[in-house]
mmCIF file of C-alpha atoms (C1' of nucleotides) in Angstrom:
data_model
loop_
_atom_site.group_PDB
_atom_site.id
_atom_site.type_symbol
_atom_site.label_atom_id
_atom_site.label_comp_id
_atom_site.label_asym_id
_atom_site.label_seq_id
_atom_site.Cartn_x
_atom_site.Cartn_y
_atom_site.Cartn_z
ATOM 1 C CA MET A 536 13.027 35.139 -30.656
ATOM 2 C CA SER A 537 11.610 38.596 -30.508
ATOM 3 C CA ARG A 538 8.247 37.620 -29.193
ATOM 4 C CA PRO A 539 6.513 34.513 -30.506
ATOM 5 C CA LEU A 540 6.001 33.218 -26.990
ATOM 6 C CA ALA A 541 2.894 31.095 -27.186
ATOM 7 C CA HIS A 542 0.214 32.313 -24.837
ATOM 8 C CA PRO A 543 -3.173 30.616 -25.071
ATOM 9 C CA ASN A 544 -6.304 32.715 -25.073
ATOM 10 C CA SER A 545 -8.424 32.664 -21.947
ATOM 11 C CA GLU A 546 -11.004 30.535 -23.678
ATOM 12 C CA ASP A 547 -8.403 27.926 -24.538
ATOM 13 C CA ILE A 548 -7.231 27.444 -20.974
ATOM 14 C CA THR A 549 -8.263 24.027 -19.662
ATOM 15 C CA VAL A 550 -8.681 22.670 -16.168
ATOM 16 C CA ALA A 551 -6.585 19.631 -16.962
ATOM 17 C CA GLY A 552 -3.850 21.890 -18.297
ATOM 18 C CA ILE A 553 -3.834 23.980 -15.153
ATOM 19 C CA LEU A 554 -3.851 20.972 -12.862
ATOM 20 C CA HIS A 555 -1.101 19.308 -14.816
ATOM 21 C CA ALA A 556 1.000 22.436 -14.634
ATOM 22 C CA LEU A 557 0.467 22.825 -10.907
ATOM 23 C CA ALA A 558 0.844 19.133 -10.138
ATOM 24 C CA ASP A 559 4.592 19.615 -10.024
ATOM 25 C CA PRO A 560 5.761 20.882 -6.631
ATOM 26 C CA VAL A 561 8.341 23.174 -8.179
ATOM 27 C CA ARG A 562 5.837 24.754 -10.517
ATOM 28 C CA LEU A 563 3.362 25.150 -7.718
ATOM 29 C CA ALA A 564 6.038 26.950 -5.741
ATOM 30 C CA ILE A 565 6.870 29.081 -8.769
ATOM 31 C CA VAL A 566 3.292 30.251 -9.146
ATOM 32 C CA SER A 567 3.109 30.874 -5.433
ATOM 33 C CA GLU A 568 6.182 33.056 -5.623
ATOM 34 C CA LEU A 569 4.944 34.854 -8.702
ATOM 35 C CA LEU A 570 1.768 35.793 -6.883
ATOM 36 C CA LYS A 571 3.803 37.463 -4.171
ATOM 37 C CA ALA A 572 5.701 39.503 -6.730
ATOM 38 C CA GLU A 573 3.270 41.544 -8.744
ATOM 39 C CA ALA A 574 6.012 42.969 -10.902
ATOM 40 C CA GLY A 575 6.874 39.482 -12.062
ATOM 41 C CA LEU A 576 10.005 37.380 -11.803
ATOM 42 C CA ASN A 577 12.393 35.917 -14.315
ATOM 43 C CA CYS A 578 14.046 32.520 -14.164
ATOM 44 C CA THR A 579 17.134 33.717 -12.386
ATOM 45 C CA GLN A 580 15.214 35.518 -9.694
ATOM 46 C CA MET A 581 12.948 32.546 -9.284
ATOM 47 C CA THR A 582 15.777 30.080 -8.878
ATOM 48 C CA ASP A 583 17.234 32.380 -6.277
ATOM 49 C CA ARG A 584 13.978 32.729 -4.369
ATOM 50 C CA LEU A 585 13.132 29.072 -4.316
ATOM 51 C CA GLU A 586 16.589 28.233 -3.050
ATOM 52 C CA VAL A 587 16.712 25.104 -5.122
ATOM 53 C CA ASP A 588 19.575 24.008 -7.309
ATOM 54 C CA MET A 589 17.694 24.219 -10.569
ATOM 55 C CA PRO A 590 19.448 24.404 -13.941
ATOM 56 C CA LYS A 591 18.431 27.159 -16.322
ATOM 57 C CA SER A 592 16.962 24.739 -18.794
ATOM 58 C CA THR A 593 14.763 23.165 -16.168
ATOM 59 C CA CYS A 594 13.453 26.513 -15.017
ATOM 60 C CA SER A 595 12.849 27.475 -18.614
ATOM 61 C CA GLN A 596 10.860 24.293 -19.161
ATOM 62 C CA HIS A 597 8.774 24.910 -16.063
ATOM 63 C CA TYR A 598 8.037 28.420 -17.225
ATOM 64 C CA ARG A 599 7.103 27.114 -20.622
ATOM 65 C CA ILE A 600 4.641 24.621 -19.222
ATOM 66 C CA LEU A 601 3.122 27.273 -17.000
ATOM 67 C CA ARG A 602 2.938 29.632 -19.944
ATOM 68 C CA GLU A 603 1.378 27.125 -22.321
ATOM 69 C CA SER A 604 -1.156 26.110 -19.714
ATOM 70 C CA GLY A 605 -2.230 29.733 -19.544
ATOM 71 C CA LEU A 606 -1.173 30.260 -15.955
ATOM 72 C CA ILE A 607 1.457 32.890 -16.584
ATOM 73 C CA VAL A 608 2.281 35.518 -19.148
ATOM 74 C CA SER A 609 5.883 36.193 -20.085
ATOM 75 C CA GLU A 610 7.157 39.521 -21.285
ATOM 76 C CA ARG A 611 10.576 40.435 -22.501
ATOM 77 C CA LYS A 612 12.280 43.254 -20.691
ATOM 78 C CA GLY A 613 15.669 43.769 -22.162
ATOM 79 C CA VAL A 614 17.636 40.609 -21.737
ATOM 80 C CA GLU A 615 15.276 39.166 -19.214
ATOM 81 C CA LEU A 616 11.942 37.470 -19.527
ATOM 82 C CA THR A 617 9.630 38.517 -16.752
ATOM 83 C CA SER A 618 6.588 36.406 -16.015
ATOM 84 C CA ARG A 619 3.533 36.922 -13.884
ATOM 85 C CA VAL A 620 0.328 35.111 -13.146
ATOM 86 C CA ARG A 621 -2.666 35.803 -15.368
ATOM 87 C CA LEU A 622 -4.731 36.407 -12.286
ATOM 88 C CA ARG A 623 -7.673 38.297 -13.685
ATOM 89 C CA GLU A 624 -8.130 36.118 -16.728
ATOM 90 C CA LEU A 625 -7.932 32.943 -14.694
ATOM 91 C CA GLU A 626 -10.386 34.296 -12.214
ATOM 92 C CA THR A 627 -12.779 35.088 -15.009
ATOM 93 C CA ARG A 628 -12.397 31.735 -16.682
ATOM 94 C CA PHE A 629 -12.407 29.530 -13.572
ATOM 95 C CA PRO A 630 -13.507 31.584 -10.573
ATOM 96 C CA GLY A 631 -11.891 30.535 -7.329
ATOM 97 C CA LEU A 632 -9.832 27.731 -8.806
ATOM 98 C CA LEU A 633 -6.362 29.186 -8.587
ATOM 99 C CA GLN A 634 -7.177 30.819 -5.299
ATOM 100 C CA SER A 635 -8.195 27.513 -3.731
ATOM 101 C CA ILE A 636 -5.142 25.711 -5.008
ATOM 102 C CA LEU A 637 -2.755 28.328 -3.763
ATOM 103 C CA LYS A 638 -4.538 28.551 -0.443
ATOM 104 C CA ALA A 639 -4.205 24.814 -0.029
ATOM 105 C CA HIS A 640 -0.566 25.046 -0.961
ATOM 106 C CA GLU A 641 0.056 27.684 1.661
ATOM 107 C CA GLN A 642 -1.645 25.584 4.290
ATOM 108 C CA GLU A 643 0.544 22.699 3.389
ATOM 109 C CA THR A 644 3.687 24.791 3.322
ATOM 110 C CA THR A 645 2.917 26.305 6.687
ATOM 111 C CA LYS A 646 2.538 22.904 8.246
ATOM 112 C CA THR A 647 5.825 21.754 6.770
ATOM 113 C CA ARG A 648 7.717 24.818 7.895
ATOM 114 C CA ARG A 649 6.880 24.276 11.522
ATOM 115 C CA ARG A 650 9.048 21.218 11.680
ATOM 116 C CA GLY A 651 12.461 22.592 10.903
ATOM 117 C CA ARG A 652 12.334 24.589 7.749
ATOM 118 C CA GLY A 653 12.414 27.948 9.314
ATOM 119 C CA GLY A 654 12.940 30.247 6.426
ATOM 120 C CA MET B 742 -4.154 -12.511 -0.021
ATOM 121 C CA SER B 743 -6.336 -9.603 0.905
ATOM 122 C CA ARG B 744 -4.073 -6.695 0.452
ATOM 123 C CA PRO B 745 -4.721 -3.829 2.824
ATOM 124 C CA LEU B 746 -5.297 -1.197 0.109
ATOM 125 C CA ALA B 747 -3.030 1.738 0.866
ATOM 126 C CA HIS B 748 -4.966 4.788 1.938
ATOM 127 C CA PRO B 749 -2.984 7.792 3.123
ATOM 128 C CA ASN B 750 -4.038 9.586 6.268
ATOM 129 C CA SER B 751 -5.642 12.977 5.874
ATOM 130 C CA GLU B 752 -2.504 14.661 7.097
ATOM 131 C CA ASP B 753 -0.438 12.941 4.439
ATOM 132 C CA ILE B 754 -2.561 14.145 1.545
ATOM 133 C CA THR B 755 -0.683 16.687 -0.547
ATOM 134 C CA VAL B 756 -1.856 19.368 -2.921
ATOM 135 C CA ALA B 757 0.562 18.240 -5.584
ATOM 136 C CA GLY B 758 -0.716 14.702 -5.228
ATOM 137 C CA ILE B 759 -4.301 15.778 -5.649
ATOM 138 C CA LEU B 760 -3.521 17.954 -8.631
ATOM 139 C CA HIS B 761 -1.485 15.222 -10.233
ATOM 140 C CA ALA B 762 -4.318 12.780 -9.794
ATOM 141 C CA LEU B 763 -6.903 15.161 -11.191
ATOM 142 C CA ALA B 764 -4.712 16.404 -14.014
ATOM 143 C CA ASP B 765 -5.790 13.416 -16.052
ATOM 144 C CA PRO B 766 -9.117 14.025 -17.809
ATOM 145 C CA VAL B 767 -10.287 10.477 -17.213
ATOM 146 C CA ARG B 768 -9.529 10.631 -13.502
ATOM 147 C CA LEU B 769 -11.201 13.994 -13.239
ATOM 148 C CA ALA B 770 -14.262 12.478 -14.855
ATOM 149 C CA ILE B 771 -14.074 9.512 -12.508
ATOM 150 C CA VAL B 772 -14.087 11.722 -9.436
ATOM 151 C CA SER B 773 -16.897 13.745 -10.914
ATOM 152 C CA GLU B 774 -18.937 10.594 -11.376
ATOM 153 C CA LEU B 775 -18.099 9.291 -7.941
ATOM 154 C CA LEU B 776 -19.426 12.473 -6.415
ATOM 155 C CA LYS B 777 -22.756 11.885 -8.076
ATOM 156 C CA ALA B 778 -22.945 8.369 -6.674
ATOM 157 C CA GLU B 779 -22.741 8.499 -2.927
ATOM 158 C CA ALA B 780 -22.892 4.737 -2.603
ATOM 159 C CA GLY B 781 -19.679 4.459 -4.587
ATOM 160 C CA LEU B 782 -18.811 2.844 -7.884
ATOM 161 C CA ASN B 783 -16.516 0.046 -8.884
ATOM 162 C CA CYS B 784 -14.367 -0.089 -12.027
ATOM 163 C CA THR B 785 -16.950 -1.867 -14.126
ATOM 164 C CA GLN B 786 -19.693 0.568 -13.244
ATOM 165 C CA MET B 787 -17.387 3.469 -13.868
ATOM 166 C CA THR B 788 -16.306 2.251 -17.267
ATOM 167 C CA ASP B 789 -19.942 1.870 -18.125
ATOM 168 C CA ARG B 790 -20.880 5.335 -16.947
ATOM 169 C CA LEU B 791 -18.059 7.122 -18.645
ATOM 170 C CA GLU B 792 -18.886 5.385 -21.893
ATOM 171 C CA VAL B 793 -15.261 5.073 -22.779
ATOM 172 C CA ASP B 794 -13.533 1.950 -23.999
ATOM 173 C CA MET B 795 -11.210 1.611 -21.057
ATOM 174 C CA PRO B 796 -9.401 -1.654 -20.273
ATOM 175 C CA LYS B 797 -9.772 -3.045 -16.779
ATOM 176 C CA SER B 798 -6.126 -2.579 -15.998
ATOM 177 C CA THR B 799 -6.269 1.060 -16.965
ATOM 178 C CA CYS B 800 -9.288 1.730 -14.785
ATOM 179 C CA SER B 801 -7.656 -0.115 -11.933
ATOM 180 C CA GLN B 802 -4.566 2.000 -12.357
ATOM 181 C CA HIS B 803 -6.594 5.203 -12.315
ATOM 182 C CA TYR B 804 -8.341 4.097 -9.157
ATOM 183 C CA ARG B 805 -5.043 3.304 -7.554
ATOM 184 C CA ILE B 806 -3.637 6.730 -8.301
ATOM 185 C CA LEU B 807 -6.769 8.370 -6.955
ATOM 186 C CA ARG B 808 -6.603 6.160 -3.882
ATOM 187 C CA GLU B 809 -2.942 6.813 -3.187
ATOM 188 C CA SER B 810 -3.418 10.536 -3.627
ATOM 189 C CA GLY B 811 -6.052 10.384 -0.916
ATOM 190 C CA LEU B 812 -8.929 11.403 -3.123
ATOM 191 C CA ILE B 813 -10.933 8.216 -2.824
ATOM 192 C CA VAL B 814 -11.385 5.354 -0.419
ATOM 193 C CA SER B 815 -11.884 1.831 -1.703
ATOM 194 C CA GLU B 816 -13.775 -0.853 0.131
ATOM 195 C CA ARG B 817 -14.122 -4.528 -0.677
ATOM 196 C CA LYS B 818 -17.648 -5.762 -1.151
ATOM 197 C CA GLY B 819 -17.481 -9.361 -2.160
ATOM 198 C CA VAL B 820 -15.736 -9.543 -5.486
ATOM 199 C CA GLU B 821 -16.096 -5.882 -6.164
ATOM 200 C CA LEU B 822 -14.151 -2.914 -4.960
ATOM 201 C CA THR B 823 -16.371 0.047 -4.369
ATOM 202 C CA SER B 824 -14.804 3.474 -4.154
ATOM 203 C CA ARG B 825 -16.051 6.876 -3.140
ATOM 204 C CA VAL B 826 -14.628 10.324 -2.647
ATOM 205 C CA ARG B 827 -13.198 11.211 0.752
ATOM 206 C CA LEU B 828 -15.286 14.346 0.744
ATOM 207 C CA ARG B 829 -15.297 15.296 4.402
ATOM 208 C CA GLU B 830 -11.629 14.596 5.000
ATOM 209 C CA LEU B 831 -10.612 16.513 1.910
ATOM 210 C CA GLU B 832 -12.810 19.407 2.885
ATOM 211 C CA THR B 833 -11.210 19.480 6.310
ATOM 212 C CA ARG B 834 -7.682 19.239 4.983
ATOM 213 C CA PHE B 835 -8.020 21.620 2.039
ATOM 214 C CA PRO B 836 -11.284 23.528 2.283
ATOM 215 C CA GLY B 837 -12.822 24.409 -1.043
ATOM 216 C CA LEU B 838 -10.112 22.810 -3.134
ATOM 217 C CA LEU B 839 -11.948 19.837 -4.562
ATOM 218 C CA GLN B 840 -15.105 21.852 -4.903
ATOM 219 C CA SER B 841 -13.369 24.506 -6.999
ATOM 220 C CA ILE B 842 -11.719 21.981 -9.232
ATOM 221 C CA LEU B 843 -14.917 20.109 -9.890
ATOM 222 C CA LYS B 844 -16.808 23.333 -10.434
ATOM 223 C CA ALA B 845 -14.243 24.422 -13.004
ATOM 224 C CA HIS B 846 -14.480 21.043 -14.635
ATOM 225 C CA GLU B 847 -18.224 21.329 -14.932
ATOM 226 C CA GLN B 848 -17.952 24.788 -16.404
ATOM 227 C CA GLU B 849 -15.535 23.533 -18.979
ATOM 228 C CA THR B 850 -17.666 20.545 -19.835
ATOM 229 C CA THR B 851 -20.733 22.696 -20.200
ATOM 230 C CA LYS B 852 -18.966 25.190 -22.426
ATOM 231 C CA THR B 853 -17.634 22.473 -24.652
ATOM 232 C CA ARG B 854 -21.020 20.929 -25.186
ATOM 233 C CA ARG B 855 -22.816 23.973 -26.495
ATOM 234 C CA ARG B 856 -22.098 27.301 -28.018
ATOM 235 C CA GLY B 857 -24.261 29.956 -26.510
ATOM 236 C CA ARG B 858 -27.141 28.640 -24.539
ATOM 237 C CA GLY B 859 -29.823 26.081 -24.533
ATOM 238 C CA GLY B 860 -29.568 22.671 -23.137
ATOM 239 C "C1'" DT C 805 31.569 46.513 -36.617
ATOM 240 C "C1'" DT C 806 33.668 43.206 -33.109
ATOM 241 C "C1'" DT C 807 33.944 41.244 -28.537
ATOM 242 C "C1'" DA C 808 32.151 40.106 -24.134
ATOM 243 C "C1'" DA C 809 28.542 39.368 -20.766
ATOM 244 C "C1'" DT C 810 23.941 38.080 -19.402
ATOM 245 C "C1'" DA C 811 19.364 35.592 -19.909
ATOM 246 C "C1'" DG C 812 16.932 32.188 -21.796
ATOM 247 C "C1'" DT C 813 15.763 28.437 -25.418
ATOM 248 C "C1'" DT C 814 16.496 24.249 -28.107
ATOM 249 C "C1'" DC C 815 18.492 19.725 -28.830
ATOM 250 C "C1'" DA C 816 19.944 15.053 -27.499
ATOM 251 C "C1'" DT C 817 19.791 11.584 -24.257
ATOM 252 C "C1'" DA C 818 18.726 9.189 -20.096
ATOM 253 C "C1'" DA C 819 15.482 8.418 -16.512
ATOM 254 C "C1'" DA C 820 10.824 8.204 -15.042
ATOM 255 C "C1'" DT C 821 6.108 7.451 -15.827
ATOM 256 C "C1'" DA C 822 1.795 5.869 -18.136
ATOM 257 C "C1'" DC C 823 -1.064 2.754 -20.855
ATOM 258 C "C1'" DG C 824 -2.756 -1.597 -21.984
ATOM 259 C "C1'" DG C 825 -2.255 -6.804 -22.751
ATOM 260 C "C1'" DT C 826 -1.737 -11.054 -20.373
ATOM 261 C "C1'" DA C 827 -1.718 -13.920 -16.539
ATOM 262 C "C1'" DC C 828 -3.220 -14.471 -12.100
ATOM 263 C "C1'" DA C 829 -5.633 -13.918 -7.400
ATOM 264 C "C1'" DA C 830 -10.016 -13.370 -4.667
ATOM 265 C "C1'" DC C 831 -14.700 -14.359 -4.181
ATOM 266 C "C1'" DA C 832 -19.519 -16.481 -5.347
ATOM 267 C "C1'" DG C 833 -22.268 -20.273 -6.976
ATOM 268 C "C1'" DG C 834 -22.712 -24.876 -8.185
ATOM 269 C "C1'" DC D 1346 -13.260 -29.296 -7.600
ATOM 270 C "C1'" DC D 1347 -14.814 -26.013 -11.832
ATOM 271 C "C1'" DT D 1348 -16.742 -21.675 -13.924
ATOM 272 C "C1'" DG D 1349 -17.731 -16.867 -14.089
ATOM 273 C "C1'" DT D 1350 -16.904 -12.158 -12.313
ATOM 274 C "C1'" DT D 1351 -14.002 -8.424 -10.606
ATOM 275 C "C1'" DG D 1352 -9.859 -6.487 -9.861
ATOM 276 C "C1'" DT D 1353 -4.489 -6.565 -9.422
ATOM 277 C "C1'" DA D 1354 0.524 -7.536 -10.712
ATOM 278 C "C1'" DC D 1355 3.801 -7.584 -14.008
ATOM 279 C "C1'" DC D 1356 5.940 -6.391 -18.229
ATOM 280 C "C1'" DG D 1357 6.841 -4.267 -22.957
ATOM 281 C "C1'" DT D 1358 6.119 -0.187 -25.374
ATOM 282 C "C1'" DA D 1359 5.246 4.641 -25.805
ATOM 283 C "C1'" DT D 1360 5.172 9.101 -23.922
ATOM 284 C "C1'" DT D 1361 6.969 12.539 -20.839
ATOM 285 C "C1'" DT D 1362 10.463 14.846 -18.040
ATOM 286 C "C1'" DA D 1363 15.110 16.528 -16.453
ATOM 287 C "C1'" DT D 1364 19.302 18.431 -17.693
ATOM 288 C "C1'" DG D 1365 23.939 19.557 -19.771
ATOM 289 C "C1'" DA D 1366 25.803 21.450 -24.064
ATOM 290 C "C1'" DA D 1367 25.273 24.388 -27.624
ATOM 291 C "C1'" DC D 1368 22.782 28.038 -29.526
ATOM 292 C "C1'" DT D 1369 20.004 32.551 -29.894
ATOM 293 C "C1'" DA D 1370 18.797 37.185 -28.294
ATOM 294 C "C1'" DT D 1371 19.775 41.491 -26.116
ATOM 295 C "C1'" DT D 1372 22.874 44.976 -24.000
ATOM 296 C "C1'" DA D 1373 27.347 47.187 -23.241
ATOM 297 C "C1'" DA D 1374 31.914 48.594 -24.403
ATOM 298 C "C1'" DA D 1375 35.441 49.763 -27.532
#
DNA sequence: TTTAATAGTTCATAAATACGGTACAACAGG
DNA sequence: CCTGTTGTACCGTATTTATGAACTATTAAA
């Protein structure tokens, strides 16, 4: 698979697709992490960062859903597949959407952390 | 048996829950319609407005998911169950979130309907 | 080239979830 | 009581999701 990774065009990105992709807590966390790492992260790095016991196949599926929803773009770098958020395109297509969702997620995370998840 | 319709407290509303609820096109449309009707709408009215052939049980299920996610509040009025969006609470809990999602939804809907401009 | 190691995808299957039909409950009017 | 209206509960079917095993793709070493 040298490259046929399916990335939708900006115009084909849908709200429902984005919401569905981000409706999963793990995927929401993935996108949140990706935003902190501008260089992008591959599955292995992501699994490590999230500190969850996630099988490779599951991470791959999550990435695929995020990719097909148009949220991330994946690029092969040697053996690895580095992904990052399609920030500019998303902002152009649906201004403020991703920002609001991630902001809300951070709020939520912050509140949760205060009760014993010091990390 | 008047069941005490389960409404989560503001603090228990989650981003993932909201996104999951709104990830369904029908539910997104329902919320969009509810926002236009401040007095609230019951299932029958909603089915009529959306002009979709939706069974009662399906509409009821959609309402339940929206209710349990904290997006709407349902109130008994005789035989009917009128629901409306928990606008203020949602705005307090996750400022701008619902607004952005609905705005994106409107953009998408508008774009789909026409191809350039006009009305 | 072969062999090994690393990173990720695809397949098969089981579990979870959603949709919609049917039966039923709650209320209003008679 | 009965009848009509509105919504819910339950269940069968269909779709979706999670994940281990096997497979592909790339790099390195010999």
